[in-house]
Amino acid sequence: MLKNHLFANAASSFAPKFDEIFFVLTALSVFFTVLVLSLIVIFAIRYRAASTIDRGKPITHNTKLEFTIIGFLSVVGLGVFFWSAKPYATIYGAPPANAQKIYVIGKQWMWEIQHPDGIRENDALHLPLGRPVQLILISQDVVHSFFVPAFKVKRDVVPGMYTSVWFVPTKIGKFRLFCAQYCGAFHSQMTGWVTVMKPKDFAAWEAAGGSFSEGGHETSMVQAGKALFNKYGCVSCHGVSTGMAPSLSNLYMSKVHLTNGSTAIADDAYIREAILNPTVHVPVGYQPIMPVFKDQLNEGQVLDLIAYIKSLSSTSLPQSPANSASNRSGTDEKVKGKTR
Ligand SMILES: [Cu+2]
């Protein structure tokens, strides 16, 4: 009964483990607090001034007792550290290969969610039951923190840096989403709902273009990225064998040699930086001529472009900028009349 009450909201694969760690740490704290307070009271009474106790042979030290206490505390402290570090490292580390990637953008004061197939949601996240999900998070402005208490998931959302967390939803229902980092005047309104559905209900929701949410279905992230790629004329330099800029096919996760003598792996963070601040990393053999896109693209558009560049790892680039550019700018601005 009590267990049901205390663990009622454990709705993700890791939640029971974090509950366990929490209760063990609480029990240890209570144990040592009671022990130390009791000894203070016992010694205060036993050695009070009016006590006629023998004070003739004060103990200077007790090697055996000291080593026993140090040994015991070390084992308990390090034991708890390794026991709790393991799940910590797991959820922030690499997810299982079948994990669904979902992108989360925090901005004053809302959560913007992008599913790879193009479904976008505001202050809402729909997930299928039992499937691992990896959230990749970034902030458009200040530091936020993505916090779903029932999942025991809290991850800082930082400007200029992708962070990640993964878990498996294990309960059907609606769970509160909060921002756990004070981020300005309307921080307390930066909330939302995570809805976990049966896989077949989720499939129906997805097929209907996320119609139960406020976002709606648009082109996939890869298609949206391709449209931006054409809109901004990227292909005129990055197209095959223009010689002006490196080709982007098979760029993702490859090793890039830079003019400053260092090398870099072209992961998401590298590509993001290369789009927004291209003069920071210049590949060997090229001039720093690419325009800076820092003030032209929002984080959602950058994620779309990265998705498109990733997709080029199996295909090749178009030869000319002939593809029609459909303008998607403005879609990210769909907010529910909130102050931003
Ligand atoms: Cu916030």
mmCIF file of C-alpha atoms and ligand atoms in Angstrom:
data_model
loop_
_atom_site.group_PDB
_atom_site.id
_atom_site.type_symbol
_atom_site.label_atom_id
_atom_site.label_comp_id
_atom_site.label_asym_id
_atom_site.label_seq_id
_atom_site.Cartn_x
_atom_site.Cartn_y
_atom_site.Cartn_z
ATOM 1 C CA MET A 1 0.000 0.000 0.000
ATOM 2 C CA LEU A 2 2.676 2.474 1.113
ATOM 3 C CA LYS A 3 4.914 1.219 -1.681
ATOM 4 C CA ASN A 4 2.169 1.854 -4.230
ATOM 5 C CA HIS A 5 1.740 5.349 -2.899
ATOM 6 C CA LEU A 6 5.438 6.191 -2.854
ATOM 7 C CA PHE A 7 6.238 4.668 -6.258
ATOM 8 C CA ALA A 8 2.925 5.484 -7.944
ATOM 9 C CA ASN A 9 4.441 7.721 -10.548
ATOM 10 C CA ALA A 10 7.406 5.628 -11.641
ATOM 11 C CA ALA A 11 6.546 5.726 -15.341
ATOM 12 C CA SER A 12 9.862 5.061 -17.083
ATOM 13 C CA SER A 13 12.345 2.215 -17.222
ATOM 14 C CA PHE A 14 14.811 4.017 -14.955
ATOM 15 C CA ALA A 15 12.326 5.488 -12.493
ATOM 16 C CA PRO A 16 12.244 2.499 -10.077
ATOM 17 C CA LYS A 17 16.055 2.517 -9.918
ATOM 18 C CA PHE A 18 16.192 6.254 -9.130
ATOM 19 C CA ASP A 19 13.445 5.793 -6.520
ATOM 20 C CA GLU A 20 15.562 3.043 -4.946
ATOM 21 C CA ILE A 21 18.653 5.281 -4.868
ATOM 22 C CA PHE A 22 16.612 8.116 -3.393
ATOM 23 C CA PHE A 23 15.233 5.934 -0.577
ATOM 24 C CA VAL A 24 18.617 4.349 0.218
ATOM 25 C CA LEU A 25 20.241 7.814 0.420
ATOM 26 C CA THR A 26 17.386 9.019 2.638
ATOM 27 C CA ALA A 27 17.728 5.952 4.891
ATOM 28 C CA LEU A 28 21.514 6.449 5.172
ATOM 29 C CA SER A 29 21.027 10.148 6.008
ATOM 30 C CA VAL A 30 18.442 9.314 8.684
ATOM 31 C CA PHE A 31 20.692 6.586 10.129
ATOM 32 C CA PHE A 32 23.751 8.850 10.468
ATOM 33 C CA THR A 33 21.716 11.828 11.688
ATOM 34 C CA VAL A 34 20.117 9.739 14.444
ATOM 35 C CA LEU A 35 23.487 8.147 15.336
ATOM 36 C CA VAL A 36 25.351 11.465 15.630
ATOM 37 C CA LEU A 37 22.511 13.264 17.461
ATOM 38 C CA SER A 38 22.130 10.345 19.903
ATOM 39 C CA LEU A 39 25.870 10.327 20.691
ATOM 40 C CA ILE A 40 25.810 14.102 21.252
ATOM 41 C CA VAL A 41 22.947 13.730 23.734
ATOM 42 C CA ILE A 42 24.501 10.665 25.466
ATOM 43 C CA PHE A 43 27.932 12.326 25.832
ATOM 44 C CA ALA A 44 26.419 15.639 26.932
ATOM 45 C CA ILE A 45 24.595 13.882 29.785
ATOM 46 C CA ARG A 46 27.453 11.496 30.685
ATOM 47 C CA TYR A 47 30.210 14.120 30.746
ATOM 48 C CA ARG A 48 28.262 17.096 32.120
ATOM 49 C CA ALA A 49 30.101 19.203 34.731
ATOM 50 C CA ALA A 50 28.072 17.829 37.639
ATOM 51 C CA SER A 51 28.833 14.234 36.678
ATOM 52 C CA THR A 52 31.262 12.453 39.040
ATOM 53 C CA ILE A 53 32.696 10.305 36.280
ATOM 54 C CA ASP A 54 36.447 9.403 36.248
ATOM 55 C CA ARG A 55 38.284 11.866 33.991
ATOM 56 C CA GLY A 56 41.778 10.662 34.965
ATOM 57 C CA LYS A 57 42.792 8.834 31.783
ATOM 58 C CA PRO A 58 41.615 10.782 28.689
ATOM 59 C CA ILE A 59 41.829 8.688 25.487
ATOM 60 C CA THR A 60 44.120 10.332 22.916
ATOM 61 C CA HIS A 61 43.359 7.924 20.072
ATOM 62 C CA ASN A 62 42.174 4.439 19.172
ATOM 63 C CA THR A 63 43.829 3.234 15.970
ATOM 64 C CA LYS A 64 41.614 0.168 15.544
ATOM 65 C CA LEU A 65 38.384 2.133 15.954
ATOM 66 C CA GLU A 66 39.556 4.933 13.647
ATOM 67 C CA PHE A 67 40.503 2.545 10.835
ATOM 68 C CA THR A 68 37.249 0.636 11.260
ATOM 69 C CA ILE A 69 35.193 3.839 10.937
ATOM 70 C CA ILE A 70 37.237 5.177 8.000
ATOM 71 C CA GLY A 71 37.028 1.790 6.244
ATOM 72 C CA PHE A 72 33.285 1.454 6.851
ATOM 73 C CA LEU A 73 32.497 4.988 5.645
ATOM 74 C CA SER A 74 34.709 4.586 2.563
ATOM 75 C CA VAL A 75 32.985 1.367 1.589
ATOM 76 C CA VAL A 76 29.510 2.886 2.112
ATOM 77 C CA GLY A 77 30.380 6.167 0.338
ATOM 78 C CA LEU A 78 32.131 4.621 -2.665
ATOM 79 C CA GLY A 79 29.554 1.827 -2.840
ATOM 80 C CA VAL A 80 26.711 4.324 -3.125
ATOM 81 C CA PHE A 81 28.727 6.347 -5.650
ATOM 82 C CA PHE A 82 29.346 3.435 -8.042
ATOM 83 C CA TRP A 83 25.854 2.000 -7.534
ATOM 84 C CA SER A 84 24.185 5.307 -8.475
ATOM 85 C CA ALA A 85 26.755 6.431 -11.077
ATOM 86 C CA LYS A 86 25.896 3.462 -13.283
ATOM 87 C CA PRO A 87 22.275 4.418 -14.107
ATOM 88 C CA TYR A 88 23.350 8.086 -14.296
ATOM 89 C CA ALA A 89 25.958 7.273 -16.944
ATOM 90 C CA THR A 90 23.489 4.989 -18.729
ATOM 91 C CA ILE A 91 20.676 7.500 -19.268
ATOM 92 C CA TYR A 92 23.045 10.247 -20.437
ATOM 93 C CA GLY A 93 25.073 7.845 -22.575
ATOM 94 C CA ALA A 94 24.394 6.123 -25.893
ATOM 95 C CA PRO A 95 20.818 4.818 -26.245
ATOM 96 C CA PRO A 96 19.888 1.391 -27.673
ATOM 97 C CA ALA A 97 20.122 1.227 -31.469
ATOM 98 C CA ASN A 98 16.324 1.119 -31.884
ATOM 99 C CA ALA A 99 15.743 4.310 -29.855
ATOM 100 C CA GLN A 100 13.508 6.906 -31.469
ATOM 101 C CA LYS A 101 15.282 10.267 -31.655
ATOM 102 C CA ILE A 102 13.131 13.267 -30.726
ATOM 103 C CA TYR A 103 14.407 16.843 -30.726
ATOM 104 C CA VAL A 104 13.512 19.292 -27.975
ATOM 105 C CA ILE A 105 14.079 23.035 -28.204
ATOM 106 C CA GLY A 106 13.633 25.123 -25.089
ATOM 107 C CA LYS A 107 12.848 28.809 -25.508
ATOM 108 C CA GLN A 108 11.422 31.535 -23.330
ATOM 109 C CA TRP A 109 8.869 30.185 -22.391
ATOM 110 C CA MET A 110 7.823 27.076 -24.201
ATOM 111 C CA TRP A 111 8.905 23.612 -25.267
ATOM 112 C CA GLU A 112 9.092 22.940 -28.974
ATOM 113 C CA ILE A 113 9.249 19.276 -29.951
ATOM 114 C CA GLN A 114 10.297 17.980 -33.379
ATOM 115 C CA HIS A 115 9.692 14.379 -34.399
ATOM 116 C CA PRO A 116 11.944 13.261 -37.283
ATOM 117 C CA ASP A 117 8.910 12.548 -39.483
ATOM 118 C CA GLY A 118 7.943 16.210 -39.279
ATOM 119 C CA ILE A 119 5.352 16.238 -36.495
ATOM 120 C CA ARG A 120 5.867 19.293 -34.338
ATOM 121 C CA GLU A 121 4.346 19.854 -30.940
ATOM 122 C CA ASN A 122 4.325 22.775 -28.550
ATOM 123 C CA ASP A 123 4.383 22.092 -24.810
ATOM 124 C CA ALA A 124 3.337 18.519 -25.566
ATOM 125 C CA LEU A 125 5.157 15.293 -26.299
ATOM 126 C CA HIS A 126 3.492 12.073 -27.451
ATOM 127 C CA LEU A 127 5.359 8.794 -27.000
ATOM 128 C CA PRO A 128 4.597 5.125 -27.620
ATOM 129 C CA LEU A 129 4.678 2.752 -24.665
ATOM 130 C CA GLY A 130 7.686 0.456 -24.315
ATOM 131 C CA ARG A 131 9.896 1.929 -27.029
ATOM 132 C CA PRO A 132 13.251 3.523 -26.100
ATOM 133 C CA VAL A 133 13.296 7.226 -26.859
ATOM 134 C CA GLN A 134 16.310 9.525 -27.005
ATOM 135 C CA LEU A 135 15.729 13.224 -26.481
ATOM 136 C CA ILE A 136 18.258 15.589 -28.031
ATOM 137 C CA LEU A 137 17.908 18.982 -26.427
ATOM 138 C CA ILE A 138 19.125 22.508 -27.118
ATOM 139 C CA SER A 139 18.050 25.966 -26.034
ATOM 140 C CA GLN A 140 17.213 28.898 -28.288
ATOM 141 C CA ASP A 141 18.059 31.442 -25.586
ATOM 142 C CA VAL A 142 18.925 30.786 -21.911
ATOM 143 C CA VAL A 143 19.525 27.631 -19.847
ATOM 144 C CA HIS A 144 16.342 25.600 -19.286
ATOM 145 C CA SER A 145 15.876 22.140 -17.812
ATOM 146 C CA PHE A 146 13.567 19.464 -19.223
ATOM 147 C CA PHE A 147 11.957 17.787 -16.236
ATOM 148 C CA VAL A 148 9.376 14.991 -16.192
ATOM 149 C CA PRO A 149 9.105 13.894 -12.546
ATOM 150 C CA ALA A 150 7.195 10.673 -13.315
ATOM 151 C CA PHE A 151 10.014 9.546 -15.621
ATOM 152 C CA LYS A 152 12.695 10.736 -13.175
ATOM 153 C CA VAL A 153 14.163 12.513 -16.199
ATOM 154 C CA LYS A 154 15.766 15.919 -15.829
ATOM 155 C CA ARG A 155 18.229 17.241 -18.369
ATOM 156 C CA ASP A 156 19.705 20.720 -18.722
ATOM 157 C CA VAL A 157 18.826 22.440 -21.990
ATOM 158 C CA VAL A 158 21.762 24.680 -22.843
ATOM 159 C CA PRO A 159 22.202 27.299 -25.591
ATOM 160 C CA GLY A 160 24.804 26.295 -28.164
ATOM 161 C CA MET A 161 25.134 22.696 -26.992
ATOM 162 C CA TYR A 162 23.241 19.474 -27.679
ATOM 163 C CA THR A 163 22.483 17.392 -24.622
ATOM 164 C CA SER A 164 20.870 13.976 -24.591
ATOM 165 C CA VAL A 165 18.892 11.662 -22.337
ATOM 166 C CA TRP A 166 17.109 8.377 -23.066
ATOM 167 C CA PHE A 167 14.500 6.219 -21.346
ATOM 168 C CA VAL A 168 11.656 3.807 -22.035
ATOM 169 C CA PRO A 169 8.108 4.921 -21.085
ATOM 170 C CA THR A 170 6.537 2.102 -19.071
ATOM 171 C CA LYS A 171 3.094 3.480 -18.185
ATOM 172 C CA ILE A 172 0.210 4.780 -20.245
ATOM 173 C CA GLY A 173 -1.032 8.192 -19.187
ATOM 174 C CA LYS A 174 -0.415 11.926 -19.108
ATOM 175 C CA PHE A 175 2.565 13.193 -17.159
ATOM 176 C CA ARG A 176 3.566 16.718 -16.241
ATOM 177 C CA LEU A 177 6.498 18.378 -17.974
ATOM 178 C CA PHE A 178 8.250 21.261 -16.240
ATOM 179 C CA CYS A 179 11.163 23.588 -16.774
ATOM 180 C CA ALA A 180 13.369 23.037 -13.724
ATOM 181 C CA GLN A 181 15.732 25.950 -14.255
ATOM 182 C CA TYR A 182 14.682 29.489 -13.457
ATOM 183 C CA CYS A 183 14.726 31.042 -16.924
ATOM 184 C CA GLY A 184 12.980 34.401 -16.644
ATOM 185 C CA ALA A 185 9.679 36.066 -15.868
ATOM 186 C CA PHE A 186 7.365 33.308 -17.144
ATOM 187 C CA HIS A 187 9.502 30.336 -16.108
ATOM 188 C CA SER A 188 6.632 28.961 -14.026
ATOM 189 C CA GLN A 189 4.443 28.790 -17.139
ATOM 190 C CA MET A 190 6.994 26.794 -19.116
ATOM 191 C CA THR A 191 5.120 23.553 -18.597
ATOM 192 C CA GLY A 192 3.489 20.884 -20.710
ATOM 193 C CA TRP A 193 2.240 17.298 -20.865
ATOM 194 C CA VAL A 194 3.903 14.093 -21.947
ATOM 195 C CA THR A 195 1.332 11.598 -23.231
ATOM 196 C CA VAL A 196 2.297 7.941 -23.371
ATOM 197 C CA MET A 197 0.060 5.882 -25.663
ATOM 198 C CA LYS A 198 -0.349 2.244 -26.646
ATOM 199 C CA PRO A 199 1.839 1.587 -29.725
ATOM 200 C CA LYS A 200 -1.212 1.158 -31.949
ATOM 201 C CA ASP A 201 -2.795 4.387 -30.679
ATOM 202 C CA PHE A 202 0.506 6.139 -31.208
ATOM 203 C CA ALA A 203 0.715 4.808 -34.766
ATOM 204 C CA ALA A 204 -2.784 6.181 -35.396
ATOM 205 C CA TRP A 205 -1.795 9.513 -33.869
ATOM 206 C CA GLU A 206 1.307 9.628 -36.069
ATOM 207 C CA ALA A 207 -0.638 8.668 -39.184
ATOM 208 C CA ALA A 208 -3.093 11.468 -38.453
ATOM 209 C CA GLY A 209 -0.152 13.846 -38.367
ATOM 210 C CA GLY A 210 -0.186 14.339 -34.635
ATOM 211 C CA SER A 211 -3.657 15.788 -34.924
ATOM 212 C CA PHE A 212 -4.332 15.454 -31.217
ATOM 213 C CA SER A 213 -1.581 17.994 -30.585
ATOM 214 C CA GLU A 214 -1.244 21.640 -31.375
ATOM 215 C CA GLY A 215 1.669 21.265 -33.752
ATOM 216 C CA GLY A 216 0.624 19.297 -36.781
ATOM 217 C CA HIS A 217 2.321 17.366 -39.511
ATOM 218 C CA GLU A 218 4.643 19.006 -41.941
ATOM 219 C CA THR A 219 7.386 17.761 -44.165
ATOM 220 C CA SER A 220 9.930 15.474 -42.523
ATOM 221 C CA MET A 221 13.004 17.043 -40.960
ATOM 222 C CA VAL A 222 15.127 15.830 -43.886
ATOM 223 C CA GLN A 223 12.768 17.426 -46.431
ATOM 224 C CA ALA A 224 12.545 20.619 -44.386
ATOM 225 C CA GLY A 225 16.351 20.699 -44.222
ATOM 226 C CA LYS A 226 16.615 20.207 -47.958
ATOM 227 C CA ALA A 227 14.216 23.104 -48.560
ATOM 228 C CA LEU A 228 16.344 25.356 -46.346
ATOM 229 C CA PHE A 229 19.489 24.132 -48.082
ATOM 230 C CA ASN A 230 18.050 25.288 -51.391
ATOM 231 C CA LYS A 231 16.470 28.458 -50.014
ATOM 232 C CA TYR A 232 19.790 29.716 -48.673
ATOM 233 C CA GLY A 233 21.651 28.688 -51.829
ATOM 234 C CA CYS A 234 23.981 26.333 -49.943
ATOM 235 C CA VAL A 235 24.170 24.065 -52.946
ATOM 236 C CA SER A 236 25.841 26.726 -55.112
ATOM 237 C CA CYS A 237 29.053 26.173 -53.109
ATOM 238 C CA HIS A 238 28.477 22.776 -51.471
ATOM 239 C CA GLY A 239 27.183 21.079 -54.621
ATOM 240 C CA VAL A 240 29.255 18.316 -56.135
ATOM 241 C CA SER A 241 32.689 19.480 -57.405
ATOM 242 C CA THR A 242 32.153 23.231 -57.247
ATOM 243 C CA GLY A 243 35.547 23.500 -55.567
ATOM 244 C CA MET A 244 34.311 26.422 -53.460
ATOM 245 C CA ALA A 245 33.408 24.392 -50.388
ATOM 246 C CA PRO A 246 33.639 20.790 -49.243
ATOM 247 C CA SER A 247 31.039 18.389 -50.567
ATOM 248 C CA LEU A 248 28.654 17.349 -47.837
ATOM 249 C CA SER A 249 27.971 13.808 -48.958
ATOM 250 C CA ASN A 250 29.341 11.309 -46.456
ATOM 251 C CA LEU A 251 30.433 14.202 -44.250
ATOM 252 C CA TYR A 252 28.483 13.097 -41.197
ATOM 253 C CA MET A 253 30.731 11.517 -38.549
ATOM 254 C CA SER A 254 33.752 11.698 -40.840
ATOM 255 C CA LYS A 255 37.120 13.120 -39.813
ATOM 256 C CA VAL A 256 37.703 16.711 -40.971
ATOM 257 C CA HIS A 257 41.190 18.252 -41.195
ATOM 258 C CA LEU A 258 41.150 21.926 -40.281
ATOM 259 C CA THR A 259 43.420 24.782 -41.332
ATOM 260 C CA ASN A 260 44.513 25.319 -37.724
ATOM 261 C CA GLY A 261 46.163 21.895 -37.840
ATOM 262 C CA SER A 262 43.595 20.098 -35.731
ATOM 263 C CA THR A 263 41.043 17.512 -36.755
ATOM 264 C CA ALA A 264 37.390 17.235 -35.838
ATOM 265 C CA ILE A 265 34.674 14.613 -36.132
ATOM 266 C CA ALA A 266 31.706 15.982 -38.090
ATOM 267 C CA ASP A 267 29.040 15.183 -35.525
ATOM 268 C CA ASP A 268 25.871 17.188 -34.828
ATOM 269 C CA ALA A 269 27.664 19.772 -32.698
ATOM 270 C CA TYR A 270 30.398 20.270 -35.330
ATOM 271 C CA ILE A 271 27.912 20.705 -38.174
ATOM 272 C CA ARG A 272 25.813 23.119 -36.096
ATOM 273 C CA GLU A 273 28.885 25.263 -35.403
ATOM 274 C CA ALA A 274 29.983 25.011 -39.048
ATOM 275 C CA ILE A 275 26.613 26.421 -40.164
ATOM 276 C CA LEU A 276 26.214 29.158 -37.572
ATOM 277 C CA ASN A 277 29.861 30.263 -37.193
ATOM 278 C CA PRO A 278 31.629 28.868 -40.253
ATOM 279 C CA THR A 279 34.835 30.833 -39.751
ATOM 280 C CA VAL A 280 35.586 29.006 -36.488
ATOM 281 C CA HIS A 281 36.486 25.733 -38.245
ATOM 282 C CA VAL A 282 37.828 26.016 -41.771
ATOM 283 C CA PRO A 283 38.619 22.703 -43.503
ATOM 284 C CA VAL A 284 42.024 22.369 -45.159
ATOM 285 C CA GLY A 285 42.004 23.538 -48.763
ATOM 286 C CA TYR A 286 39.177 26.076 -48.407
ATOM 287 C CA GLN A 287 38.865 29.793 -47.670
ATOM 288 C CA PRO A 288 36.723 31.198 -44.836
ATOM 289 C CA ILE A 289 34.185 32.620 -47.297
ATOM 290 C CA MET A 290 30.980 31.055 -46.024
ATOM 291 C CA PRO A 291 28.466 33.576 -44.665
ATOM 292 C CA VAL A 292 27.622 33.449 -40.989
ATOM 293 C CA PHE A 293 24.102 32.071 -40.364
ATOM 294 C CA LYS A 294 24.064 32.811 -36.652
ATOM 295 C CA ASP A 295 21.269 35.372 -36.862
ATOM 296 C CA GLN A 296 19.360 33.841 -39.763
ATOM 297 C CA LEU A 297 18.474 30.351 -38.572
ATOM 298 C CA ASN A 298 16.759 29.216 -35.416
ATOM 299 C CA GLU A 299 17.710 25.989 -33.621
ATOM 300 C CA GLY A 300 14.814 24.085 -35.225
ATOM 301 C CA GLN A 301 16.012 25.001 -38.702
ATOM 302 C CA VAL A 302 19.579 24.024 -37.798
ATOM 303 C CA LEU A 303 18.292 20.603 -36.668
ATOM 304 C CA ASP A 304 16.472 20.236 -40.006
ATOM 305 C CA LEU A 305 19.652 21.095 -41.914
ATOM 306 C CA ILE A 306 21.681 18.611 -39.867
ATOM 307 C CA ALA A 307 19.031 15.935 -40.556
ATOM 308 C CA TYR A 308 19.381 16.675 -44.276
ATOM 309 C CA ILE A 309 23.200 16.583 -44.176
ATOM 310 C CA LYS A 310 23.015 13.264 -42.285
ATOM 311 C CA SER A 311 20.772 11.904 -45.024
ATOM 312 C CA LEU A 312 23.501 12.691 -47.565
ATOM 313 C CA SER A 313 25.681 10.010 -46.070
ATOM 314 C CA SER A 314 23.959 7.395 -48.207
ATOM 315 C CA THR A 315 23.044 9.530 -51.210
ATOM 316 C CA SER A 316 24.797 12.304 -53.120
ATOM 317 C CA LEU A 317 24.032 15.961 -53.512
ATOM 318 C CA PRO A 318 22.033 17.434 -56.374
ATOM 319 C CA GLN A 319 24.249 18.834 -59.139
ATOM 320 C CA SER A 320 22.593 22.221 -59.377
ATOM 321 C CA PRO A 321 20.376 24.406 -57.228
ATOM 322 C CA ALA A 322 17.437 23.653 -59.514
ATOM 323 C CA ASN A 323 15.215 22.121 -56.852
ATOM 324 C CA SER A 324 12.368 24.369 -55.955
ATOM 325 C CA ALA A 325 12.732 25.888 -52.524
ATOM 326 C CA SER A 326 9.641 25.752 -50.424
ATOM 327 C CA ASN A 327 9.758 28.346 -47.744
ATOM 328 C CA ARG A 328 9.079 26.951 -44.324
ATOM 329 C CA SER A 329 10.229 29.927 -42.295
ATOM 330 C CA GLY A 330 7.582 31.001 -39.892
ATOM 331 C CA THR A 331 6.405 27.501 -39.035
ATOM 332 C CA ASP A 332 8.548 27.587 -35.928
ATOM 333 C CA GLU A 333 6.805 30.698 -34.832
ATOM 334 C CA LYS A 334 3.537 28.900 -34.200
ATOM 335 C CA VAL A 335 3.052 29.491 -30.527
ATOM 336 C CA LYS A 336 -0.172 29.575 -28.615
ATOM 337 C CA GLY A 337 -0.276 33.289 -28.085
ATOM 338 C CA LYS A 338 2.375 33.060 -25.418
ATOM 339 C CA THR A 339 4.771 35.817 -24.497
ATOM 340 C CA ARG A 340 8.222 34.994 -25.780
HETATM 341 CU CU CU B 1 12.827 27.401 -18.855
#
